[in-house]
Short mmCIF file of N, CA and C in Angstrom, two decimals:
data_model
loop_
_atom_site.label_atom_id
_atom_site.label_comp_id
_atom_site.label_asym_id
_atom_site.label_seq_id
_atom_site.Cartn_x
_atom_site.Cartn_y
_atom_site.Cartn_z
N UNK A 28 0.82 -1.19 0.00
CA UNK A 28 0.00 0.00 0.00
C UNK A 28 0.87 1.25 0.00
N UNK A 29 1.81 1.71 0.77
CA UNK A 29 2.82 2.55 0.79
C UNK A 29 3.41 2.71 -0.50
N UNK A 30 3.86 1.50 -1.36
CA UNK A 30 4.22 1.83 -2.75
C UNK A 30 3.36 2.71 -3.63
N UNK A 31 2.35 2.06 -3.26
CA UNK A 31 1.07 2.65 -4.48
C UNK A 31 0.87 4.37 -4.05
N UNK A 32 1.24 4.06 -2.51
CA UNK A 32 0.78 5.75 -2.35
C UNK A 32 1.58 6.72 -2.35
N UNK A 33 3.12 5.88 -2.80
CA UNK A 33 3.97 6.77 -2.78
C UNK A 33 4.19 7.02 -4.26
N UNK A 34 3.63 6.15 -5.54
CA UNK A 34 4.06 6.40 -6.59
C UNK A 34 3.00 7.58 -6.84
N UNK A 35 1.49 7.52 -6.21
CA UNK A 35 0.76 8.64 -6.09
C UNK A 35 0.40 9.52 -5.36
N UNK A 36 1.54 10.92 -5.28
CA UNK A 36 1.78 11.04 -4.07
C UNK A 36 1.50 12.58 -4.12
N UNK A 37 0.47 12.58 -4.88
CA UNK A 37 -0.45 13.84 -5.82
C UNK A 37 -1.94 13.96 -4.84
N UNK A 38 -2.12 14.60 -4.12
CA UNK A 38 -3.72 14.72 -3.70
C UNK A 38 -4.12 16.57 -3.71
N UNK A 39 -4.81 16.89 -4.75
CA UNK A 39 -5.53 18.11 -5.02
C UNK A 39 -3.66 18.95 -4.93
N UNK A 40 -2.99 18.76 -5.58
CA UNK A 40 -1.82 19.71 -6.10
C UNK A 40 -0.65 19.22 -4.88
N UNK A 41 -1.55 18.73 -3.69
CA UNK A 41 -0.37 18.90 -2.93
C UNK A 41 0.67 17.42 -2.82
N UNK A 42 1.55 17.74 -2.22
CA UNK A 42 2.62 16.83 -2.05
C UNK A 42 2.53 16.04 -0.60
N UNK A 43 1.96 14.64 -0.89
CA UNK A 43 1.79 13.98 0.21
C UNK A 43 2.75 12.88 0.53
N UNK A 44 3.26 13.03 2.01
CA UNK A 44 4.76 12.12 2.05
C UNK A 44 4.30 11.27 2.76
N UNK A 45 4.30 9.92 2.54
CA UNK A 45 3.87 8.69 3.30
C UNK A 45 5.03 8.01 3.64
N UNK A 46 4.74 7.75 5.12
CA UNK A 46 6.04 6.62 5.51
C UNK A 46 5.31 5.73 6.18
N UNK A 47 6.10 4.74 6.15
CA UNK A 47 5.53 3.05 6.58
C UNK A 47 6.65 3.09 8.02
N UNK A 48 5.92 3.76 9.13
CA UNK A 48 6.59 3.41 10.41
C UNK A 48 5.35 3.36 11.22
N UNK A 49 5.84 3.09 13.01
CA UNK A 49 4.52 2.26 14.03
C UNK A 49 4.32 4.15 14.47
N UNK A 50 2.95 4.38 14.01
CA UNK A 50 1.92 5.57 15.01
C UNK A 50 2.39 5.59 16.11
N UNK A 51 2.28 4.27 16.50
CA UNK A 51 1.89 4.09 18.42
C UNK A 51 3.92 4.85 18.82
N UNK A 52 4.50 4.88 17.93
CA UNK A 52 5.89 5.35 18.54
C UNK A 52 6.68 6.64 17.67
N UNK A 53 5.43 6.82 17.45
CA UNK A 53 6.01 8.76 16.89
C UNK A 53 5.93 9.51 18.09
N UNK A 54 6.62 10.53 17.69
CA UNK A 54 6.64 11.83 18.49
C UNK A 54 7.25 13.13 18.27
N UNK A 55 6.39 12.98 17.02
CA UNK A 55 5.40 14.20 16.28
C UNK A 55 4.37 14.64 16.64
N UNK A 56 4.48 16.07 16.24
CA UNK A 56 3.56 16.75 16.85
C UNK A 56 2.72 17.42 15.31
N UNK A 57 1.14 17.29 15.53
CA UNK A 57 0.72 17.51 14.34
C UNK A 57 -0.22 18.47 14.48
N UNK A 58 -0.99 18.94 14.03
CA UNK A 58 -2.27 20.18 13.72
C UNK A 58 -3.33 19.18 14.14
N UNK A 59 -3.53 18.57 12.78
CA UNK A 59 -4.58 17.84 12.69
C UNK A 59 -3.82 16.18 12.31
N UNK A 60 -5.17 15.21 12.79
CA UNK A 60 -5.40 13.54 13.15
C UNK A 60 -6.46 13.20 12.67
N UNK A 61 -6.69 12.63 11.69
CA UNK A 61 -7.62 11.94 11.06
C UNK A 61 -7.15 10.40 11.02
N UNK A 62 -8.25 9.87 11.67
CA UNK A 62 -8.54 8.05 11.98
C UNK A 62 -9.74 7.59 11.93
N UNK A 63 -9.60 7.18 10.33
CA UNK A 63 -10.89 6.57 9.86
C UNK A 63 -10.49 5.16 9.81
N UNK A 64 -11.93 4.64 10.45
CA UNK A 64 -11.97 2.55 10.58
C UNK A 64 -10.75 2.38 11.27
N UNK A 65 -10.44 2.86 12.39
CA UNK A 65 -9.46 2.48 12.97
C UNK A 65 -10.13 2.20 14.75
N UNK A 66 -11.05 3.34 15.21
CA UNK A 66 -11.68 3.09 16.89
C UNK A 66 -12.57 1.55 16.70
N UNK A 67 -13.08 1.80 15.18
CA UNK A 67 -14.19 0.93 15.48
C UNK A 67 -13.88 -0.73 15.70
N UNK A 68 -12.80 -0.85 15.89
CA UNK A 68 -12.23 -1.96 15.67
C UNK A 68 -11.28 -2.44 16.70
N UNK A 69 -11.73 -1.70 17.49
CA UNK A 69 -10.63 -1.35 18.79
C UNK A 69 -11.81 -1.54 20.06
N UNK A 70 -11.51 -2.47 21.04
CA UNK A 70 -12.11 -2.26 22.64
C UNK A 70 -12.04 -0.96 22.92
N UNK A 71 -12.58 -0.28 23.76
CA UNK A 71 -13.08 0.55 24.43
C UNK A 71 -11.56 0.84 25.14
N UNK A 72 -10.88 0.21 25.68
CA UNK A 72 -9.80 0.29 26.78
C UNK A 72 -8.62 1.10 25.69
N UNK A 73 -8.50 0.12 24.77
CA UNK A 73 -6.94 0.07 23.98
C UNK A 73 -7.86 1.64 23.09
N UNK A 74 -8.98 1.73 22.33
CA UNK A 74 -9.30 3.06 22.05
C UNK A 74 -8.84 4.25 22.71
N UNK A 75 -9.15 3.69 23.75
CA UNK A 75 -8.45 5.13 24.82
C UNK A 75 -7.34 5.43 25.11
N UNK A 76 -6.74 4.22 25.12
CA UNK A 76 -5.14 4.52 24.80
C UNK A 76 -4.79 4.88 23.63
N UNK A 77 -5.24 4.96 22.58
CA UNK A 77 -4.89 5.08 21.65
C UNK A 77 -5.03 6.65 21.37
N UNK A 78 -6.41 7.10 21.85
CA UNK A 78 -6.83 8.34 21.87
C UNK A 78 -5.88 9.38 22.52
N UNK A 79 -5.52 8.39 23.42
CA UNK A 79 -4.62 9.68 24.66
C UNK A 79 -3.31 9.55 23.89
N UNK A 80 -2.50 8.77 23.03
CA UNK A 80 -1.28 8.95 22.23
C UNK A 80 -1.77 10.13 21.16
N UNK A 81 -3.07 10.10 20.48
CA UNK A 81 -3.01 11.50 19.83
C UNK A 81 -3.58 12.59 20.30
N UNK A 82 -3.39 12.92 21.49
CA UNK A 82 -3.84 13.98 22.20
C UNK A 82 -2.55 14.36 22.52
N UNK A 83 -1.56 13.58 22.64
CA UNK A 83 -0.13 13.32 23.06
C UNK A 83 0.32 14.41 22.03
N UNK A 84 0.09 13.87 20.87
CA UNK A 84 0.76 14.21 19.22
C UNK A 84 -0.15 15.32 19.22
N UNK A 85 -0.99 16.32 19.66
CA UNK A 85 -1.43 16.84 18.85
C UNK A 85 -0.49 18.23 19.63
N UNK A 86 -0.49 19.49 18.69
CA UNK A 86 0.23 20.57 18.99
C UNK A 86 -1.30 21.26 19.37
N UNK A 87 -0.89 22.51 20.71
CA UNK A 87 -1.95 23.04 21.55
C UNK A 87 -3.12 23.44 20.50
N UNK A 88 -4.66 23.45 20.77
CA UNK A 88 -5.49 23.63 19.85
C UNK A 88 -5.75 22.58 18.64
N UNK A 89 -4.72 21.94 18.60
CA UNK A 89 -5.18 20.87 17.41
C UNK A 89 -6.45 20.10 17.33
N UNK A 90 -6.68 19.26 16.56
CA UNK A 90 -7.85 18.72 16.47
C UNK A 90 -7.26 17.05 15.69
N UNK A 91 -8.89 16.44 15.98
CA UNK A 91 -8.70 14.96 15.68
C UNK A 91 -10.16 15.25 15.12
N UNK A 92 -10.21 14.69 13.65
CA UNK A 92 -11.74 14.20 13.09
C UNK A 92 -11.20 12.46 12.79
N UNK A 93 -12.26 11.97 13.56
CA UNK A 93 -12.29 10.30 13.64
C UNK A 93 -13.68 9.32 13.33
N UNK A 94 -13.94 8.53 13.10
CA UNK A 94 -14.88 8.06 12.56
C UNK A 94 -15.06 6.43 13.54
N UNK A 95 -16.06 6.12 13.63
CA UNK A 95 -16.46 4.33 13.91
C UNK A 95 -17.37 4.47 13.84
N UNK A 96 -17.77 2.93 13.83
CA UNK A 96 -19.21 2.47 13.27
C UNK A 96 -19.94 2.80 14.68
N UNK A 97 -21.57 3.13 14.48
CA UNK A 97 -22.42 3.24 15.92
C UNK A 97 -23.37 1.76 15.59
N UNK A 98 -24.41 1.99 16.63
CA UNK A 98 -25.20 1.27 16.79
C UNK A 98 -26.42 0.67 15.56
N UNK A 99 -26.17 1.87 14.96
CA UNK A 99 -27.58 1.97 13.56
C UNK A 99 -27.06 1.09 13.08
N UNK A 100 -25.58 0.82 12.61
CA UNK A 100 -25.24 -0.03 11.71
C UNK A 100 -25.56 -1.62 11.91
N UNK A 101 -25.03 -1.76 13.04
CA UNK A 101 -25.74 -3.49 13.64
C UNK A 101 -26.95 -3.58 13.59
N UNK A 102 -28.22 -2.71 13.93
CA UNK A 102 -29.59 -3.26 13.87
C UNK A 102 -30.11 -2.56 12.80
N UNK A 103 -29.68 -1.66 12.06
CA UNK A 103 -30.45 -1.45 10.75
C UNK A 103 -29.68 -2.48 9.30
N UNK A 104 -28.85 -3.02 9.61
CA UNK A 104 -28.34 -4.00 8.26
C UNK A 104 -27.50 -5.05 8.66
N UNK A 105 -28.44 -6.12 9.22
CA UNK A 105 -27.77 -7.04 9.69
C UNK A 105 -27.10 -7.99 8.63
N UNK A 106 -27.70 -7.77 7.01
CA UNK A 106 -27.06 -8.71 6.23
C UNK A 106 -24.85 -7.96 6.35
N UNK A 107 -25.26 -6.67 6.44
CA UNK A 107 -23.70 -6.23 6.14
C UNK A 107 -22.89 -6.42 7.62
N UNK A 108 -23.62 -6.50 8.51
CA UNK A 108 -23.02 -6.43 9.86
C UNK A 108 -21.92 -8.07 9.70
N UNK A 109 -23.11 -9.06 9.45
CA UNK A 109 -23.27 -10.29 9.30
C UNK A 109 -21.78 -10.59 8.23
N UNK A 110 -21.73 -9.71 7.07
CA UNK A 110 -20.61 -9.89 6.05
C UNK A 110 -19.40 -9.33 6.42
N UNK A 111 -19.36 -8.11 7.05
CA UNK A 111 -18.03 -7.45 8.09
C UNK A 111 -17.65 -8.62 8.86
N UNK A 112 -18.27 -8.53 9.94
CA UNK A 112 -17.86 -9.74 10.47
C UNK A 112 -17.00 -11.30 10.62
N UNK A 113 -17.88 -11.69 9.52
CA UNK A 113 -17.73 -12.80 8.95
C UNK A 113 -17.23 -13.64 7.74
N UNK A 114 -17.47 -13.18 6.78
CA UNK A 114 -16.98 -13.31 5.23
C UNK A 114 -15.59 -12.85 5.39
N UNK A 115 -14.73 -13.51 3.88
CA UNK A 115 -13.43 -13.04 3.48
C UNK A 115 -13.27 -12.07 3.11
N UNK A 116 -12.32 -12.06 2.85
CA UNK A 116 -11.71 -10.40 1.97
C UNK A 116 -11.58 -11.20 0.73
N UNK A 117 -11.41 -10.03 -0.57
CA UNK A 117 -11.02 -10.68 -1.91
C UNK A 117 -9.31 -10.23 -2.11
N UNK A 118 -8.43 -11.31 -2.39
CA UNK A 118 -7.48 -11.28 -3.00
C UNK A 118 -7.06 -12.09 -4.14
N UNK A 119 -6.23 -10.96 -4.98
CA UNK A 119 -6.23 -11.46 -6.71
C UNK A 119 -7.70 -12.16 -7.23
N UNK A 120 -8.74 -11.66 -6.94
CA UNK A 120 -9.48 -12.16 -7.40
C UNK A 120 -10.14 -13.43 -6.93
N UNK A 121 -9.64 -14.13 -5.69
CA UNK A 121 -9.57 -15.59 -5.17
C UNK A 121 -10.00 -15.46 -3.33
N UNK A 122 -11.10 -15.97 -3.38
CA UNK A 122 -11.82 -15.28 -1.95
C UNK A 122 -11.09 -16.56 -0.94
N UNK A 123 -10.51 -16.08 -0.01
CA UNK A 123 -9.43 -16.75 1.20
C UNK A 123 -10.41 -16.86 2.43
N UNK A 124 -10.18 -17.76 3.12
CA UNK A 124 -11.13 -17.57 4.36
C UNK A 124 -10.14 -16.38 5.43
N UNK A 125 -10.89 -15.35 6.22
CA UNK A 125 -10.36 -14.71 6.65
C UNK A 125 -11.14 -14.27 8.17
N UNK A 126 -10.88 -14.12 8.78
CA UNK A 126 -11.54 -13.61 10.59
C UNK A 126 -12.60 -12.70 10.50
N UNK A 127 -12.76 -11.94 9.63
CA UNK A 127 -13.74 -10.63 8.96
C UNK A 127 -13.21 -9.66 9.66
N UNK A 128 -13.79 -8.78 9.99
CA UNK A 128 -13.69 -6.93 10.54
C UNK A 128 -14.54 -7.19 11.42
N UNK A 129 -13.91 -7.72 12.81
CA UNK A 129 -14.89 -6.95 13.86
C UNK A 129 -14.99 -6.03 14.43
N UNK A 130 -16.16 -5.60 14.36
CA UNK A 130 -16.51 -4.51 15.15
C UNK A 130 -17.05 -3.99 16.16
N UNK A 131 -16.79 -2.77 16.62
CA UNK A 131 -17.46 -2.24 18.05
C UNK A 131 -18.16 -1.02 17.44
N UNK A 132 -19.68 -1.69 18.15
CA UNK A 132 -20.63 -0.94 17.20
C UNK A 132 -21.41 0.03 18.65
N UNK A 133 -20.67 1.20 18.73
CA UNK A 133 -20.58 1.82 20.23
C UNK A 133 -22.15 3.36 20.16
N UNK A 134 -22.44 3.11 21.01
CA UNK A 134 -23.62 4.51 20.88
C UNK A 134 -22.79 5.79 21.07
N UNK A 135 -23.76 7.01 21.21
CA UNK A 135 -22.95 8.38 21.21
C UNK A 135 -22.34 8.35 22.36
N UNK A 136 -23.00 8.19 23.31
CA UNK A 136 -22.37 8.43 24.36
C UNK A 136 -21.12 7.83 25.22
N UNK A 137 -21.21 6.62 24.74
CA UNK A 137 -19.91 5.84 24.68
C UNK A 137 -18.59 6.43 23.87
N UNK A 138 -18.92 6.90 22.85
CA UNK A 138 -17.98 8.03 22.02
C UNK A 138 -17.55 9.27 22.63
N UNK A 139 -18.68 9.89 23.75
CA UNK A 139 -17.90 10.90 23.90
C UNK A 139 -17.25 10.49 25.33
N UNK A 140 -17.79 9.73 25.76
CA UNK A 140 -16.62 8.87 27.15
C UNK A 140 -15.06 8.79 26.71
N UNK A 141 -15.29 7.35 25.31
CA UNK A 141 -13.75 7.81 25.37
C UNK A 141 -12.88 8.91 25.07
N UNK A 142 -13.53 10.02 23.77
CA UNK A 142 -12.90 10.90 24.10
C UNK A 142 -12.37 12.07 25.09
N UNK A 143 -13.46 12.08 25.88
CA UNK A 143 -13.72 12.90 27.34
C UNK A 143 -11.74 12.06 28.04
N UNK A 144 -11.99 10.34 28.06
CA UNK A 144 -11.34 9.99 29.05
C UNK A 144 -9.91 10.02 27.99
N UNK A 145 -9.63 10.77 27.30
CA UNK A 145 -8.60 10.85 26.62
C UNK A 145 -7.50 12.53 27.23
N UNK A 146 -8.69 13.17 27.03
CA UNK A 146 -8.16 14.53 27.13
C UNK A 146 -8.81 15.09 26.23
N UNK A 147 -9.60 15.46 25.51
CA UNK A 147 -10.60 16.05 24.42
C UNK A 147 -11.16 16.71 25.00
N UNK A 148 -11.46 18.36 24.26
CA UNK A 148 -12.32 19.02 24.38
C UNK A 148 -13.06 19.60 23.25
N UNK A 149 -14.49 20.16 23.34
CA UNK A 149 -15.10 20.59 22.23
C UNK A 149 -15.53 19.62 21.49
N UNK A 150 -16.12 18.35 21.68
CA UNK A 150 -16.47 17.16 20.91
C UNK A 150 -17.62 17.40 20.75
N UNK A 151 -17.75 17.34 19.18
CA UNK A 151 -18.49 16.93 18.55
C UNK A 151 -18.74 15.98 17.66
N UNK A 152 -20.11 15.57 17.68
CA UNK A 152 -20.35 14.13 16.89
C UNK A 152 -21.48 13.97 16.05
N UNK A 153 -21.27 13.54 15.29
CA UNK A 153 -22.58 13.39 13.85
C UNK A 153 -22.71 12.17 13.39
N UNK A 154 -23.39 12.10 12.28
CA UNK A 154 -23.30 11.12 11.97
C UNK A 154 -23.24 10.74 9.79
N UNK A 155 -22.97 10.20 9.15
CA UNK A 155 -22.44 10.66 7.94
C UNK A 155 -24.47 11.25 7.42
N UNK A 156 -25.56 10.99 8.18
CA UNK A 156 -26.81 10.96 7.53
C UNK A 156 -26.98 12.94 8.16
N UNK A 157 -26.02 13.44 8.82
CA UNK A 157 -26.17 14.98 9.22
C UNK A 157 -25.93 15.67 7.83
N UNK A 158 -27.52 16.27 7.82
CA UNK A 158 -27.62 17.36 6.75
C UNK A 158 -26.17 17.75 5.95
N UNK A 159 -25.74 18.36 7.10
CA UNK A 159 -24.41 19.43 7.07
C UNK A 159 -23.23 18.44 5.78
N UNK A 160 -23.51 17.08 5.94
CA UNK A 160 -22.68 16.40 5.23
C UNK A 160 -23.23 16.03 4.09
N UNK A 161 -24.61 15.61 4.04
CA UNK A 161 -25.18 14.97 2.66
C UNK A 161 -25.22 15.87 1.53
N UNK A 162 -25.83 17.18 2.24
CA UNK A 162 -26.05 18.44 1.06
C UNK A 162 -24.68 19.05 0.39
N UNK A 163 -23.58 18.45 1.08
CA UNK A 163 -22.02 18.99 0.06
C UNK A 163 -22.00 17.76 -1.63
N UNK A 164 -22.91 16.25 -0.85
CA UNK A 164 -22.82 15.63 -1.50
C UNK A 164 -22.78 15.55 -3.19
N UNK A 165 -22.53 15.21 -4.18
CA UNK A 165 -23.41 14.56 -5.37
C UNK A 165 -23.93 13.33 -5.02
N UNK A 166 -25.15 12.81 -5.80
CA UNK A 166 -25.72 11.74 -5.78
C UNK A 166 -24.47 9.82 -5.73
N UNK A 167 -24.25 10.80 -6.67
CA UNK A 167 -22.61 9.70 -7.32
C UNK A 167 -21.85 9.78 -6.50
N UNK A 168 -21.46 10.34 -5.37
CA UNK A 168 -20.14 10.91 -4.76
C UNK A 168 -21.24 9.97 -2.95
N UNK A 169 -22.00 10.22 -2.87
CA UNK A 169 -22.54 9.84 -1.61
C UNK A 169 -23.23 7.99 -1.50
N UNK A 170 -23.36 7.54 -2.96
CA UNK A 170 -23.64 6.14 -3.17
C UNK A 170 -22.75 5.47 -3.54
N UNK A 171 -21.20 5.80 -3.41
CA UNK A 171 -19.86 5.23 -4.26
C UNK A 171 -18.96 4.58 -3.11
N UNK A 172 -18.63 3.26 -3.68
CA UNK A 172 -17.61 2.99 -2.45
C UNK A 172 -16.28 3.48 -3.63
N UNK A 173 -15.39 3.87 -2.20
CA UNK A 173 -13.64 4.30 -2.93
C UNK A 173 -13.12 3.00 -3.58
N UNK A 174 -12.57 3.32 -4.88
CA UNK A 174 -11.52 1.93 -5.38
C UNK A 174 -10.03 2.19 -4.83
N UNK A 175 -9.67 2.70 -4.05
CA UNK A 175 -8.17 3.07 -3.14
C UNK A 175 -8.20 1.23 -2.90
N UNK A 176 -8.69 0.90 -1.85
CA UNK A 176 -8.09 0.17 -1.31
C UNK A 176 -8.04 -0.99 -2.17
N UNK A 177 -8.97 -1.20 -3.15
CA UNK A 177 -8.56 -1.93 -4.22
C UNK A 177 -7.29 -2.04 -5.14
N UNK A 178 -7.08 -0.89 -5.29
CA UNK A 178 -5.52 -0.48 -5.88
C UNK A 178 -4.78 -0.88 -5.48
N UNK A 179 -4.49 -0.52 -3.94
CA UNK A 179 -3.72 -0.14 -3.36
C UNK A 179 -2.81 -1.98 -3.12
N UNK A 180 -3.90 -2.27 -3.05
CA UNK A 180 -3.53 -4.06 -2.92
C UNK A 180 -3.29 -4.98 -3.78
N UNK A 181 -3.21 -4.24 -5.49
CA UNK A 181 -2.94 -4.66 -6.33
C UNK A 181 -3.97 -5.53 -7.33
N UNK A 182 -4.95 -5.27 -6.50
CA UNK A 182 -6.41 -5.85 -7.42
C UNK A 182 -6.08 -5.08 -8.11
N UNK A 183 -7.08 -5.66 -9.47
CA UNK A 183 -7.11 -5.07 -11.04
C UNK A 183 -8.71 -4.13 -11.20
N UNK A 184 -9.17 -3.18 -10.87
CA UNK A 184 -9.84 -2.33 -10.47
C UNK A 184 -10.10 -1.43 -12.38
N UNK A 185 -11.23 -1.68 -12.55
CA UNK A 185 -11.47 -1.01 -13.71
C UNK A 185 -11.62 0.38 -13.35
N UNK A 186 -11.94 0.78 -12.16
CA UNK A 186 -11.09 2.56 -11.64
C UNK A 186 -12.93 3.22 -11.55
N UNK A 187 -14.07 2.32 -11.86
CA UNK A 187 -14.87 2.83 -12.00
C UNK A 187 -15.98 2.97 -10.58
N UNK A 188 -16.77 3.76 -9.49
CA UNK A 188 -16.76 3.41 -8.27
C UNK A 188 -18.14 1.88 -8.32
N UNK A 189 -17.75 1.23 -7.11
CA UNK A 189 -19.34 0.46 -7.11
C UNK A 189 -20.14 0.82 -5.73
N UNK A 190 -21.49 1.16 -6.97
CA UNK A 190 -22.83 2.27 -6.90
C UNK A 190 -23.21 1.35 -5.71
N UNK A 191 -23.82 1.67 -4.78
CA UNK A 191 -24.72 0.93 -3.75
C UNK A 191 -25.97 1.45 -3.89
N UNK A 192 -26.90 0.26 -3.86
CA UNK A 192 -27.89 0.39 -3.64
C UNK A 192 -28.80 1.75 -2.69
N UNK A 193 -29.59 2.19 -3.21
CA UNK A 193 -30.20 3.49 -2.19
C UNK A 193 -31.42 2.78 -1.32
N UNK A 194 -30.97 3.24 -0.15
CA UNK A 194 -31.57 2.31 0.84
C UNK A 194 -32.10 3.90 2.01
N UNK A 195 -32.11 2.83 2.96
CA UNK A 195 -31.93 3.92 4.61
C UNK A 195 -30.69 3.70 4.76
N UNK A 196 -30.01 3.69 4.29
CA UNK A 196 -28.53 3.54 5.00
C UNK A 196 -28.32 5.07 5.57
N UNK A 197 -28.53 6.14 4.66
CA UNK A 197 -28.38 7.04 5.60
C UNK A 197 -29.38 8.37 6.38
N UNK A 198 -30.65 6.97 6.81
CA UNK A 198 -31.66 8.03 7.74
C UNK A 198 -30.52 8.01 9.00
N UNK A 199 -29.99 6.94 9.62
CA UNK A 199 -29.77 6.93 10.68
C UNK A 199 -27.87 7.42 11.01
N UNK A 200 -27.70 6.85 9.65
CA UNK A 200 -25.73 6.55 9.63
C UNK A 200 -25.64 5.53 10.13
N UNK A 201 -24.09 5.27 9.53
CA UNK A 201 -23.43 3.85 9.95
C UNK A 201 -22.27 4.29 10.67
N UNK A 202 -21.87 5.84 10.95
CA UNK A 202 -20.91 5.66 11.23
C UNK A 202 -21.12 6.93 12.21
N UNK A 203 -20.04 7.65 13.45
CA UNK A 203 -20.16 8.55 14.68
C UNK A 203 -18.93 8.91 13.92
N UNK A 204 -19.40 10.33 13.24
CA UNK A 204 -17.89 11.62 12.82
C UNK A 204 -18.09 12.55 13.84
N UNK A 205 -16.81 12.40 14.31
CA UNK A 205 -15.83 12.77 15.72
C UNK A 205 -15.19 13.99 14.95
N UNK A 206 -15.60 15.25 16.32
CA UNK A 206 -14.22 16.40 16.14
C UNK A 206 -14.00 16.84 16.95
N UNK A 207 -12.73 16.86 17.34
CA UNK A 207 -12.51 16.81 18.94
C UNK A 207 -11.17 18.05 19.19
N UNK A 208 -11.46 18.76 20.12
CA UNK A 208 -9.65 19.59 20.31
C UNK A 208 -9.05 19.20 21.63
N UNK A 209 -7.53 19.56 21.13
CA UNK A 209 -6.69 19.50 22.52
C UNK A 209 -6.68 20.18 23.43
#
């Protein structure tokens, strides 16, 4: 993945430098922390540790926008909960048995615990179905999954996005967008 993102290392003009070293042992200090699909996949305990290392990293005033799955997602679509979970991943084309993506499918208020028990202030939380986010949308741009991680892994990706079905997926959201300061 690092190859791919270093041969494209172009995002909107700017120059993006990727290195393949461990988060958990930087000590850098940054503005901003963005960690998407990374809490939701994490206990409650090790989240918070994790939280309090970028509260660590962040320079005074900084901010963290973070993302995990909430509660809507487990009882409004149990077929996808059911496939996270459970099902493989695809590689080269050849489906492997694999552990799935589990997840911690946490309510709001559990969200703002751990950030509270991190050191966070000013948290706020939404969800991807908040106005504020859909109406920047296009139709195409809000029903598209990304082909990145397809790339990135060397699948053969015709580059074109795949459309999901229009559902309720987003009366409720599937996911708690976190913005939090130091």
């Amino acid at each position: 993945m690092i190859d791919w993102l270093k041969r494209n290392n172009q995002m909107n003009g700017m120059n993006v430098h990727f290195q393949n070293a461990s988060y958990m042992e930087s000590n850098e200090k940054a503005d901003l922390i963005v960690k998407i699909g990374i809490l939701c996949g994490l206990d409650n305990e090790f989240a918070v540790d994790t939280l309090k290392k970028d509260h660590q990293d962040l320079n005074p005033g900084g901010k963290i926008v973070a993302s995990s799955s909430n509660i809507h997602m487990k009882t409004s679509d149990p077929l996808a909960n059911f496939l996270l979970q459970n099902i493989g991943a695809r590689r080269k084309d050849k489906l492997f048995p694999f552990k799935g993506w589990p997840l911690n499918y946490r309510e709001k208020s559990t969200m703002i615990h751990l950030f509270e028990a991190a050191g966070f202030q000013d948290i706020r939380i939404s969800t991807e179905a908040d106005p504020k986010w859909l109406n920047r949308l296009s139709s195409e741009e809000l029903y598209n999954v990304d082909v990145l991680p397809a790339l990135t892994r060397g699948i053969n990706h015709d580059g074109n996005p795949q459309i999901l079905l229009k559902g309720n997926l987003y009366e409720t959201g599937y996911n708690w967008i976190v913005v939090a300061s130091k």
